[in-house]
Amino acid sequence: MWSSTDTDGKIREGLIFLLSQGIIDDFQVRAGDDFPFRIQVPAGVVPMNEKQVRHFMLGAVAAHFGPIARARR
């Protein structure tokens, strides 16, 4: 599933997925910072640490795809 083997690489892949689906506007990774992940959403840029960005990605995917998964066919 993952092409990366390290945690930062997996987080980058997740953020690239969110970006490709239009869920986020952009992101930056600043190594060595207390909040290395900078996620751009319509409200602005949100700095996050590793734990926060993992929770954000889970919530963003659930919010975006949840209605699609629950839709009656």
Short mmCIF file of C-alpha atoms in Angstrom, two decimals:
data_model
loop_
_atom_site.label_atom_id
_atom_site.label_comp_id
_atom_site.label_asym_id
_atom_site.label_seq_id
_atom_site.Cartn_x
_atom_site.Cartn_y
_atom_site.Cartn_z
CA MET A 1 0.00 0.00 0.00
CA TRP A 2 2.74 2.46 0.93
CA SER A 3 5.72 3.15 -1.29
CA SER A 4 7.52 4.81 1.64
CA THR A 5 8.96 2.90 4.55
CA ASP A 6 9.40 5.71 7.08
CA THR A 7 6.77 7.65 8.99
CA ASP A 8 7.40 11.03 7.36
CA GLY A 9 7.17 9.44 3.92
CA LYS A 10 3.86 7.81 4.75
CA ILE A 11 2.49 11.11 6.05
CA ARG A 12 3.63 12.83 2.84
CA GLU A 13 1.85 10.17 0.79
CA GLY A 14 -1.33 10.70 2.79
CA LEU A 15 -1.12 14.45 2.29
CA ILE A 16 -0.51 13.99 -1.44
CA PHE A 17 -3.68 11.88 -1.53
CA LEU A 18 -5.67 14.60 0.27
CA LEU A 19 -4.26 17.19 -2.13
CA SER A 20 -5.11 15.11 -5.21
CA GLN A 21 -8.71 14.71 -3.99
CA GLY A 22 -9.10 18.46 -3.39
CA ILE A 23 -9.52 18.00 0.36
CA ILE A 24 -6.60 20.31 1.18
CA ASP A 25 -5.23 23.20 -0.88
CA ASP A 26 -1.50 22.57 -0.30
CA PHE A 27 1.04 21.43 2.26
CA GLN A 28 4.66 21.95 3.24
CA VAL A 29 6.99 19.89 5.39
CA ARG A 30 9.67 21.74 7.36
CA ALA A 31 12.02 19.22 8.93
CA GLY A 32 13.36 20.11 12.36
CA ASP A 33 10.42 22.35 13.28
CA ASP A 34 8.19 21.69 16.32
CA PHE A 35 5.22 21.70 13.92
CA PRO A 36 6.81 20.48 10.68
CA PHE A 37 3.60 19.88 8.73
CA ARG A 38 1.90 23.00 7.36
CA ILE A 39 -1.50 22.24 5.85
CA GLN A 40 -3.23 24.87 3.75
CA VAL A 41 -7.02 24.84 3.90
CA PRO A 42 -9.46 27.61 2.91
CA ALA A 43 -9.26 29.07 6.43
CA GLY A 44 -5.46 29.46 6.21
CA VAL A 45 -2.29 27.52 7.00
CA VAL A 46 -2.49 25.16 9.97
CA PRO A 47 0.83 24.01 11.50
CA MET A 48 0.73 20.48 12.93
CA ASN A 49 3.02 17.93 14.51
CA GLU A 50 3.12 14.26 13.51
CA LYS A 51 0.32 13.16 15.84
CA GLN A 52 -1.95 16.05 14.88
CA VAL A 53 -1.49 15.55 11.15
CA ARG A 54 -2.33 11.84 11.45
CA HIS A 55 -5.59 12.66 13.24
CA PHE A 56 -6.32 15.41 10.73
CA MET A 57 -5.86 13.04 7.78
CA LEU A 58 -8.17 10.43 9.30
CA GLY A 59 -10.86 13.01 10.02
CA ALA A 60 -10.54 14.65 6.62
CA VAL A 61 -10.91 11.36 4.75
CA ALA A 62 -13.84 10.23 6.93
CA ALA A 63 -15.62 13.57 6.46
CA HIS A 64 -15.00 13.64 2.72
CA PHE A 65 -15.76 10.03 1.82
CA GLY A 66 -18.20 9.10 4.61
CA PRO A 67 -21.30 10.39 2.82
CA ILE A 68 -20.25 8.61 -0.38
CA ALA A 69 -19.78 5.33 1.48
CA ARG A 70 -23.20 5.66 3.16
CA ALA A 71 -25.12 6.69 0.05
CA ARG A 72 -27.86 4.30 -0.98
CA ARG A 73 -27.59 3.02 -4.48
#
